[in-house]
Short mmCIF file of C-alpha atoms in Angstrom, two decimals:
data_model
loop_
_atom_site.label_atom_id
_atom_site.label_comp_id
_atom_site.label_asym_id
_atom_site.label_seq_id
_atom_site.Cartn_x
_atom_site.Cartn_y
_atom_site.Cartn_z
CA MET A 18 -7.24 -26.87 27.97
CA LEU A 19 -4.77 -29.65 28.70
CA THR A 20 -1.26 -28.35 28.17
CA THR A 21 0.54 -31.59 29.01
CA TYR A 22 -1.08 -35.00 28.64
CA ALA A 23 -0.58 -38.57 27.47
CA HIS A 24 -2.79 -39.83 24.67
CA ILE A 25 -3.38 -43.57 25.01
CA ASP A 26 -4.26 -45.29 21.74
CA LEU A 27 -6.53 -48.24 22.54
CA ALA A 28 -6.47 -49.42 18.91
CA ALA A 29 -2.68 -49.71 19.16
CA LEU A 30 -3.07 -51.82 22.31
CA VAL A 31 -5.43 -54.19 20.49
CA HIS A 32 -3.06 -54.32 17.51
CA ASN A 33 -0.19 -55.33 19.79
CA LEU A 34 -2.31 -58.00 21.47
CA THR A 35 -3.12 -59.42 18.03
CA GLN A 36 0.57 -59.45 17.09
CA ILE A 37 1.46 -61.28 20.29
CA ARG A 38 -1.21 -63.93 19.74
CA ARG A 39 0.31 -64.78 16.35
CA TYR A 40 3.36 -66.18 18.14
CA LEU A 41 1.50 -68.44 20.56
CA SER A 42 2.00 -72.18 20.53
CA GLY A 43 -0.77 -74.71 21.08
CA ASN A 44 -3.60 -73.48 23.26
CA ALA A 45 -1.57 -70.89 25.16
CA ALA A 46 -3.62 -67.92 26.36
CA VAL A 47 -2.60 -64.41 27.39
CA LEU A 48 -2.07 -63.31 30.97
CA ALA A 49 -1.77 -59.58 30.34
CA VAL A 50 0.63 -57.86 32.72
CA ILE A 51 -0.85 -54.54 33.82
CA LYS A 52 1.20 -53.93 36.95
CA ALA A 53 2.61 -50.47 37.69
CA ASN A 54 -0.56 -48.81 36.38
CA ALA A 55 -0.18 -50.81 33.16
CA TYR A 56 3.37 -49.54 32.69
CA GLY A 57 2.12 -45.99 33.10
CA HIS A 58 -0.80 -46.29 30.67
CA GLY A 59 -3.66 -46.65 33.17
CA ALA A 60 -4.48 -50.09 34.53
CA GLU A 61 -8.25 -49.77 34.61
CA GLU A 62 -8.68 -48.71 30.97
CA MET A 63 -6.05 -51.17 29.75
CA ALA A 64 -7.72 -54.00 31.66
CA LYS A 65 -11.19 -53.25 30.31
CA THR A 66 -9.94 -53.05 26.73
CA LEU A 67 -7.91 -56.24 27.01
CA VAL A 68 -10.79 -58.16 28.57
CA ARG A 69 -13.15 -56.98 25.82
CA HIS A 70 -10.71 -58.53 23.36
CA GLY A 71 -10.60 -61.92 24.99
CA VAL A 72 -7.85 -61.73 27.60
CA SER A 73 -8.67 -64.29 30.29
CA HIS A 74 -6.17 -63.36 33.01
CA LEU A 75 -4.63 -60.12 34.27
CA GLY A 76 -1.35 -59.85 36.15
CA VAL A 77 -0.67 -57.26 38.85
CA VAL A 78 2.15 -56.93 41.34
CA SER A 79 0.26 -56.37 44.58
CA VAL A 80 -2.98 -56.90 46.44
CA THR A 81 -3.49 -53.14 46.35
CA GLU A 82 -3.38 -53.10 42.54
CA GLY A 83 -5.70 -56.09 42.31
CA ARG A 84 -8.23 -54.67 44.73
CA ALA A 85 -8.34 -51.39 42.79
CA LEU A 86 -9.22 -53.31 39.62
CA ARG A 87 -11.99 -55.18 41.41
CA GLU A 88 -13.37 -51.89 42.72
CA SER A 89 -13.42 -50.58 39.14
CA GLY A 90 -15.67 -53.47 38.11
CA ILE A 91 -13.14 -55.92 36.65
CA THR A 92 -14.33 -59.51 37.25
CA THR A 93 -11.71 -61.37 35.18
CA ASP A 94 -9.18 -63.59 36.97
CA ILE A 95 -6.47 -61.44 38.54
CA ILE A 96 -3.14 -62.99 39.51
CA VAL A 97 -0.91 -61.17 42.01
CA LEU A 98 2.61 -61.79 40.72
CA GLY A 99 4.49 -60.00 43.49
CA PRO A 100 5.00 -60.72 47.19
CA THR A 101 2.07 -60.69 49.59
CA PHE A 102 2.20 -60.07 53.32
CA ASP A 103 0.11 -61.86 55.95
CA GLU A 104 -1.76 -58.66 56.79
CA GLN A 105 -2.94 -58.44 53.17
CA LEU A 106 -4.43 -61.92 52.98
CA PRO A 107 -7.95 -60.96 54.13
CA ASP A 108 -8.05 -58.27 51.44
CA ALA A 109 -6.78 -60.72 48.83
CA LEU A 110 -9.43 -63.30 49.70
CA HIS A 111 -12.21 -60.72 49.83
CA SER A 112 -11.19 -59.39 46.41
CA ARG A 113 -10.97 -62.90 44.91
CA LEU A 114 -7.34 -62.45 43.90
CA THR A 115 -5.19 -65.44 42.98
CA LEU A 116 -1.86 -65.26 44.76
CA VAL A 117 1.53 -66.42 43.57
CA VAL A 118 3.38 -67.96 46.51
CA GLY A 119 7.08 -68.79 46.61
CA ASP A 120 7.90 -69.42 50.27
CA ARG A 121 6.60 -71.87 52.87
CA PRO A 122 5.57 -69.40 55.60
CA ARG A 123 3.36 -67.55 53.13
CA LEU A 124 1.85 -70.80 51.86
CA THR A 125 0.95 -71.82 55.41
CA ALA A 126 -0.47 -68.37 56.18
CA LEU A 127 -2.63 -68.38 53.05
CA ALA A 128 -3.92 -71.88 53.81
CA ARG A 129 -4.83 -70.82 57.35
CA ALA A 130 -6.53 -67.59 56.23
CA ALA A 131 -8.60 -69.44 53.61
CA ALA A 132 -9.54 -72.21 56.06
CA GLU A 133 -10.72 -69.68 58.63
CA LYS A 134 -13.18 -68.36 56.04
CA GLY A 135 -14.19 -71.84 54.91
CA LEU A 136 -12.74 -71.28 51.45
CA SER A 137 -10.86 -73.40 48.95
CA VAL A 138 -8.74 -70.96 46.96
CA PRO A 139 -6.48 -71.29 43.92
CA VAL A 140 -2.77 -70.65 44.30
CA HIS A 141 0.12 -70.45 41.86
CA LEU A 142 3.45 -71.80 43.06
CA LYS A 143 6.52 -69.89 41.93
CA VAL A 144 9.74 -71.76 41.24
CA GLU A 145 13.12 -70.05 41.41
CA THR A 146 15.00 -71.24 38.33
CA GLY A 147 17.63 -68.51 37.98
CA MET A 148 16.17 -65.05 38.55
CA GLY A 149 17.53 -64.97 42.10
CA ARG A 150 14.47 -63.23 43.46
CA LEU A 151 11.27 -64.97 44.59
CA GLY A 152 10.23 -68.61 44.46
CA PHE A 153 10.73 -72.08 45.88
CA SER A 154 14.00 -73.76 45.00
CA VAL A 155 13.70 -77.04 43.14
CA ASP A 156 15.31 -78.79 46.11
CA GLU A 157 12.57 -77.72 48.50
CA MET A 158 9.68 -78.46 46.14
CA PRO A 159 9.18 -82.09 47.32
CA VAL A 160 8.63 -80.88 50.89
CA VAL A 161 6.34 -78.09 49.67
CA LEU A 162 4.26 -80.46 47.57
CA ASP A 163 3.97 -82.96 50.41
CA SER A 164 2.83 -80.19 52.75
CA LEU A 165 -0.04 -79.35 50.42
CA ARG A 166 -1.74 -82.57 51.50
CA ASN A 167 -2.36 -80.85 54.84
CA HIS A 168 -3.80 -77.73 53.21
CA SER A 169 -7.22 -78.66 51.88
CA SER A 170 -8.04 -74.95 51.63
CA LEU A 171 -5.56 -74.55 48.75
CA ARG A 172 -5.86 -75.71 45.15
CA VAL A 173 -2.68 -75.66 43.08
CA GLU A 174 -4.04 -73.95 39.98
CA GLY A 175 -0.72 -72.82 38.56
CA LEU A 176 3.03 -73.22 38.44
CA MET A 177 5.26 -70.40 37.22
CA THR A 178 8.79 -69.11 36.94
CA HIS A 179 10.40 -65.94 35.66
CA LEU A 180 13.01 -65.90 32.89
CA SER A 181 15.78 -63.42 33.66
CA ASP A 182 17.62 -63.34 30.32
CA ALA A 183 15.03 -64.06 27.64
CA ASP A 184 16.11 -60.90 25.81
CA GLY A 185 19.82 -61.67 26.20
CA LYS A 186 22.28 -62.18 23.37
CA THR A 187 22.56 -65.93 23.91
CA SER A 188 20.00 -68.59 24.80
CA ASP A 189 22.04 -70.83 27.12
CA TYR A 190 20.82 -69.44 30.43
CA THR A 191 17.17 -69.34 29.40
CA GLU A 192 17.35 -72.93 28.17
CA GLN A 193 18.86 -73.86 31.53
CA GLN A 194 16.02 -72.13 33.38
CA LEU A 195 13.41 -73.90 31.26
CA ALA A 196 15.08 -77.27 31.91
CA THR A 197 14.87 -76.61 35.65
CA PHE A 198 11.22 -75.64 35.29
CA HIS A 199 10.47 -78.87 33.40
CA GLN A 200 12.17 -80.77 36.21
CA THR A 201 9.75 -79.17 38.65
CA LEU A 202 6.77 -80.05 36.47
CA GLU A 203 7.91 -83.67 36.59
CA LEU A 204 8.00 -83.51 40.40
CA LEU A 205 4.39 -82.35 40.41
CA ALA A 206 3.29 -84.99 37.92
CA ALA A 207 4.92 -87.72 40.02
CA ARG A 208 2.62 -86.68 42.87
CA GLY A 209 -0.45 -86.59 40.68
CA LEU A 210 -0.52 -82.80 40.43
CA HIS A 211 -1.28 -81.34 37.00
CA PRO A 212 -1.96 -77.61 37.40
CA PRO A 213 -3.99 -76.26 34.48
CA LEU A 214 -2.09 -72.97 34.33
CA ILE A 215 1.63 -73.23 33.61
CA HIS A 216 3.47 -70.03 32.72
CA ALA A 217 7.02 -68.81 32.21
CA ALA A 218 7.17 -66.64 29.08
CA ASN A 219 7.58 -62.88 29.31
CA SER A 220 7.46 -60.63 26.23
CA ALA A 221 10.86 -61.64 24.87
CA ALA A 222 10.29 -65.34 25.49
CA ILE A 223 7.00 -65.23 23.61
CA VAL A 224 9.00 -64.37 20.49
CA ARG A 225 12.17 -66.38 21.09
CA TYR A 226 11.19 -69.49 23.03
CA PRO A 227 8.02 -71.25 21.82
CA THR A 228 8.69 -74.11 24.26
CA SER A 229 8.15 -71.65 27.12
CA HIS A 230 4.55 -70.89 26.19
CA PHE A 231 2.86 -73.71 28.14
CA SER A 232 -0.76 -72.71 28.94
CA LEU A 233 -0.26 -68.99 29.63
CA VAL A 234 2.17 -66.31 28.46
CA ARG A 235 2.79 -63.04 30.30
CA PRO A 236 3.31 -60.16 27.84
CA GLY A 237 4.10 -56.82 29.41
CA ILE A 238 6.17 -54.27 27.51
CA MET A 239 5.11 -55.61 24.09
CA LEU A 240 1.46 -54.86 24.85
CA TYR A 241 2.45 -51.20 25.08
CA GLY A 242 4.39 -51.15 21.83
CA TYR A 243 8.03 -51.80 22.74
CA HIS A 244 10.46 -54.69 23.04
CA THR A 245 14.01 -55.31 24.22
CA LEU A 246 14.89 -58.11 21.80
CA PRO A 247 18.46 -58.22 20.48
CA GLY A 248 18.90 -56.92 16.96
CA SER A 249 19.51 -60.41 15.61
CA VAL A 250 15.93 -61.46 16.45
CA PRO A 251 13.11 -60.40 14.09
CA ALA A 252 10.70 -58.33 16.15
CA PRO A 253 6.92 -58.19 15.90
CA SER A 254 5.26 -55.18 14.30
CA LEU A 255 4.24 -53.18 17.34
CA LYS A 256 2.61 -49.77 17.75
CA PRO A 257 3.47 -47.54 20.72
CA VAL A 258 0.32 -47.01 22.76
CA MET A 259 1.36 -43.77 24.48
CA THR A 260 1.98 -40.37 22.90
CA LEU A 261 3.18 -37.77 25.40
CA ARG A 262 2.39 -34.20 24.40
CA THR A 263 2.94 -30.76 25.82
CA THR A 264 2.60 -27.16 24.60
CA ILE A 265 4.94 -24.21 24.11
CA ALA A 266 4.18 -21.89 27.03
CA HIS A 267 6.66 -19.10 26.32
CA LEU A 268 9.28 -18.03 23.77
CA ARG A 269 12.35 -16.08 24.79
CA THR A 270 14.95 -14.53 22.50
CA VAL A 271 18.38 -14.51 24.11
CA LYS A 272 21.79 -13.09 23.25
CA PRO A 273 25.03 -15.06 23.10
CA GLU A 274 26.46 -15.85 26.55
CA THR A 275 22.97 -16.03 28.09
CA SER A 276 22.68 -18.96 30.51
CA ILE A 277 19.59 -21.16 30.65
CA SER A 278 18.18 -22.89 33.75
CA TYR A 279 19.84 -23.94 37.00
CA ASN A 280 23.61 -23.94 37.49
CA ARG A 281 24.33 -22.46 34.04
CA THR A 282 24.80 -25.88 32.43
CA PHE A 283 23.89 -24.33 29.06
CA VAL A 284 25.16 -21.00 27.76
CA ALA A 285 23.94 -19.79 24.36
CA ALA A 286 26.68 -19.62 21.74
CA ARG A 287 24.56 -17.60 19.29
CA PRO A 288 21.43 -15.45 19.29
CA SER A 289 18.78 -18.04 20.15
CA THR A 290 15.07 -18.57 20.61
CA ILE A 291 14.25 -20.68 23.64
CA ALA A 292 10.86 -22.33 24.16
CA VAL A 293 9.63 -23.06 27.67
CA LEU A 294 7.56 -26.24 28.02
CA PRO A 295 5.28 -27.00 31.01
CA ILE A 296 6.70 -30.44 31.76
CA GLY A 297 9.49 -31.42 34.13
CA TYR A 298 10.87 -34.16 36.30
CA ALA A 299 7.84 -33.99 38.61
CA ASP A 300 5.88 -35.29 35.61
CA GLY A 301 8.38 -38.10 35.04
CA TYR A 302 10.46 -36.35 32.39
CA SER A 303 13.90 -37.40 33.53
CA ARG A 304 16.42 -34.79 34.64
CA ARG A 305 19.03 -36.99 32.95
CA LEU A 306 17.74 -35.62 29.64
CA SER A 307 19.19 -32.20 30.47
CA ASN A 308 21.32 -30.95 27.54
CA ARG A 309 20.91 -34.38 25.96
CA GLY A 310 17.39 -35.14 24.78
CA ALA A 311 15.12 -33.55 22.19
CA VAL A 312 11.44 -32.99 21.43
CA LEU A 313 9.47 -32.62 18.21
CA ILE A 314 8.01 -29.25 17.16
CA HIS A 315 6.57 -28.87 13.65
CA GLY A 316 8.11 -32.26 12.90
CA GLN A 317 11.63 -31.05 13.70
CA ARG A 318 13.86 -31.94 16.61
CA ALA A 319 14.40 -29.21 19.17
CA PRO A 320 17.25 -30.00 21.59
CA ILE A 321 16.77 -29.68 25.32
CA VAL A 322 18.96 -26.90 26.71
CA GLY A 323 19.86 -26.39 30.32
CA THR A 324 18.81 -28.44 33.31
CA ILE A 325 15.30 -29.88 33.28
CA CYS A 326 13.36 -28.29 36.13
CA MET A 327 10.71 -29.77 38.39
CA ASP A 328 7.89 -28.31 36.30
CA MET A 329 9.49 -26.92 33.14
CA THR A 330 11.87 -27.80 30.33
CA MET A 331 13.60 -25.46 27.90
CA VAL A 332 14.34 -26.32 24.27
CA ASP A 333 16.16 -24.45 21.51
CA VAL A 334 13.81 -23.57 18.63
CA THR A 335 16.16 -21.18 16.84
CA ASP A 336 16.11 -23.44 13.79
CA ILE A 337 12.31 -23.78 13.89
CA PRO A 338 11.25 -20.21 13.05
CA ALA A 339 7.56 -21.16 12.76
CA ALA A 340 7.39 -22.13 16.45
CA GLN A 341 4.78 -20.15 18.39
CA VAL A 342 3.30 -20.11 21.85
CA GLY A 343 0.53 -22.70 21.96
CA ASP A 344 2.15 -25.05 19.46
CA GLN A 345 1.95 -28.75 20.23
CA VAL A 346 5.16 -30.47 21.29
CA ILE A 347 5.76 -34.20 21.10
CA ILE A 348 7.78 -35.63 23.98
CA ILE A 349 7.12 -39.28 23.11
CA GLY A 350 5.54 -40.07 19.77
CA HIS A 351 5.38 -39.19 16.09
CA GLN A 352 5.14 -35.84 14.34
CA GLY A 353 5.78 -35.12 10.69
CA ARG A 354 8.35 -37.60 9.45
CA ASP A 355 10.11 -38.14 12.75
CA THR A 356 9.50 -40.18 15.88
CA ILE A 357 10.91 -40.05 19.38
CA GLY A 358 10.07 -43.28 21.15
CA ALA A 359 10.40 -44.33 24.76
CA ASP A 360 13.21 -46.58 23.57
CA GLU A 361 15.23 -43.61 22.25
CA ILE A 362 14.66 -41.70 25.47
CA ALA A 363 15.84 -44.81 27.30
CA GLU A 364 19.07 -44.77 25.28
CA TRP A 365 19.63 -41.10 26.13
CA THR A 366 19.19 -41.82 29.83
CA ALA A 367 20.96 -45.21 30.03
CA THR A 368 17.87 -47.14 31.02
CA ILE A 369 15.10 -49.23 29.43
CA PRO A 370 11.76 -48.18 27.92
CA TYR A 371 9.94 -49.77 30.87
CA GLU A 372 11.34 -47.13 33.22
CA VAL A 373 10.54 -44.29 30.82
CA LEU A 374 6.88 -45.31 30.51
CA CYS A 375 6.37 -46.25 34.15
CA GLY A 376 7.92 -42.95 35.19
CA ILE A 377 5.26 -40.75 33.58
CA GLY A 378 3.62 -39.48 36.73
CA PRO A 379 0.03 -39.11 37.91
CA ARG A 380 0.14 -35.35 37.32
CA VAL A 381 -0.01 -36.10 33.59
CA PRO A 382 -3.63 -36.79 32.52
CA ARG A 383 -4.24 -39.88 30.39
CA ILE A 384 -6.66 -39.33 27.51
CA TYR A 385 -8.00 -42.51 25.91
CA GLY A 386 -8.95 -42.88 22.27
CA SER A 387 -8.11 -44.67 19.04
#
């Protein structure tokens, strides 16, 4: 019996992919972002489902993530979006991973590593247009492009950037980033370079900025059923892919003035029934939810009481008299007429749904179905 587990709805994933495709301009294709274990959903299963439904490219953050997908049998193009170190280049080449490069030393190292193996490998150049993180500046691009003439082992397959404020309240900064990106494309064209894969759009930009679609878009959070669009922007109809469930392990009746959990942060004000749940911060259920969050039992909200422990959480079920040991509890998901989403948990903990989903730890089994 699994007492705590995440149910991953593959049909919901496919639904979200279909919704995303409805926004695409021209011949833009999907580069599905499955980094961070597919935002906590399980990269291998997400990849296989997405590929079966026509996704041509997968995005990961590291050589380690890409190699694991290759070892699981994934043959689709895999693009490593994050930084790569020289020591990882042999692994990357062996695993047929396409690297994103945004600095000259790494470009030279990749060219050398490929040449030593007699290979001509694709590379995506990253341009820093306003994220302030990785990528070549526009000013250094002419030197970078000229240096490529000396690197016959590299083929510029792609050019990319990352939009830092696509889900912001105003569009000015994103438009500025896109203008800078277009300037870089013109630099390439002037040198006779026309990479087939141009990409800039993340989930929010797919919806808000059709001019950012180019040849690939990079949906991440929207694949998994959430978005961070401002309220003024009509959102796509998405279905959360993950439902996080646990089970009532114990019921305790307590008198007024009884304290619950560490440091007596909750003291009962009335005769109460407290349910103990076998999930805690070691499973990724944030301690910041202590005395703040809620779960669903019999379709009703049961508030968290006391400090969330490493392995257990206590909730007040006094107003849910039907609650029994063994009853299913919804941590993230729908029950009855109510829903607690990762976005609501994010509001309770002053974060974003990305962190909530990515935080569900490996101790929680993922069960796949439709």
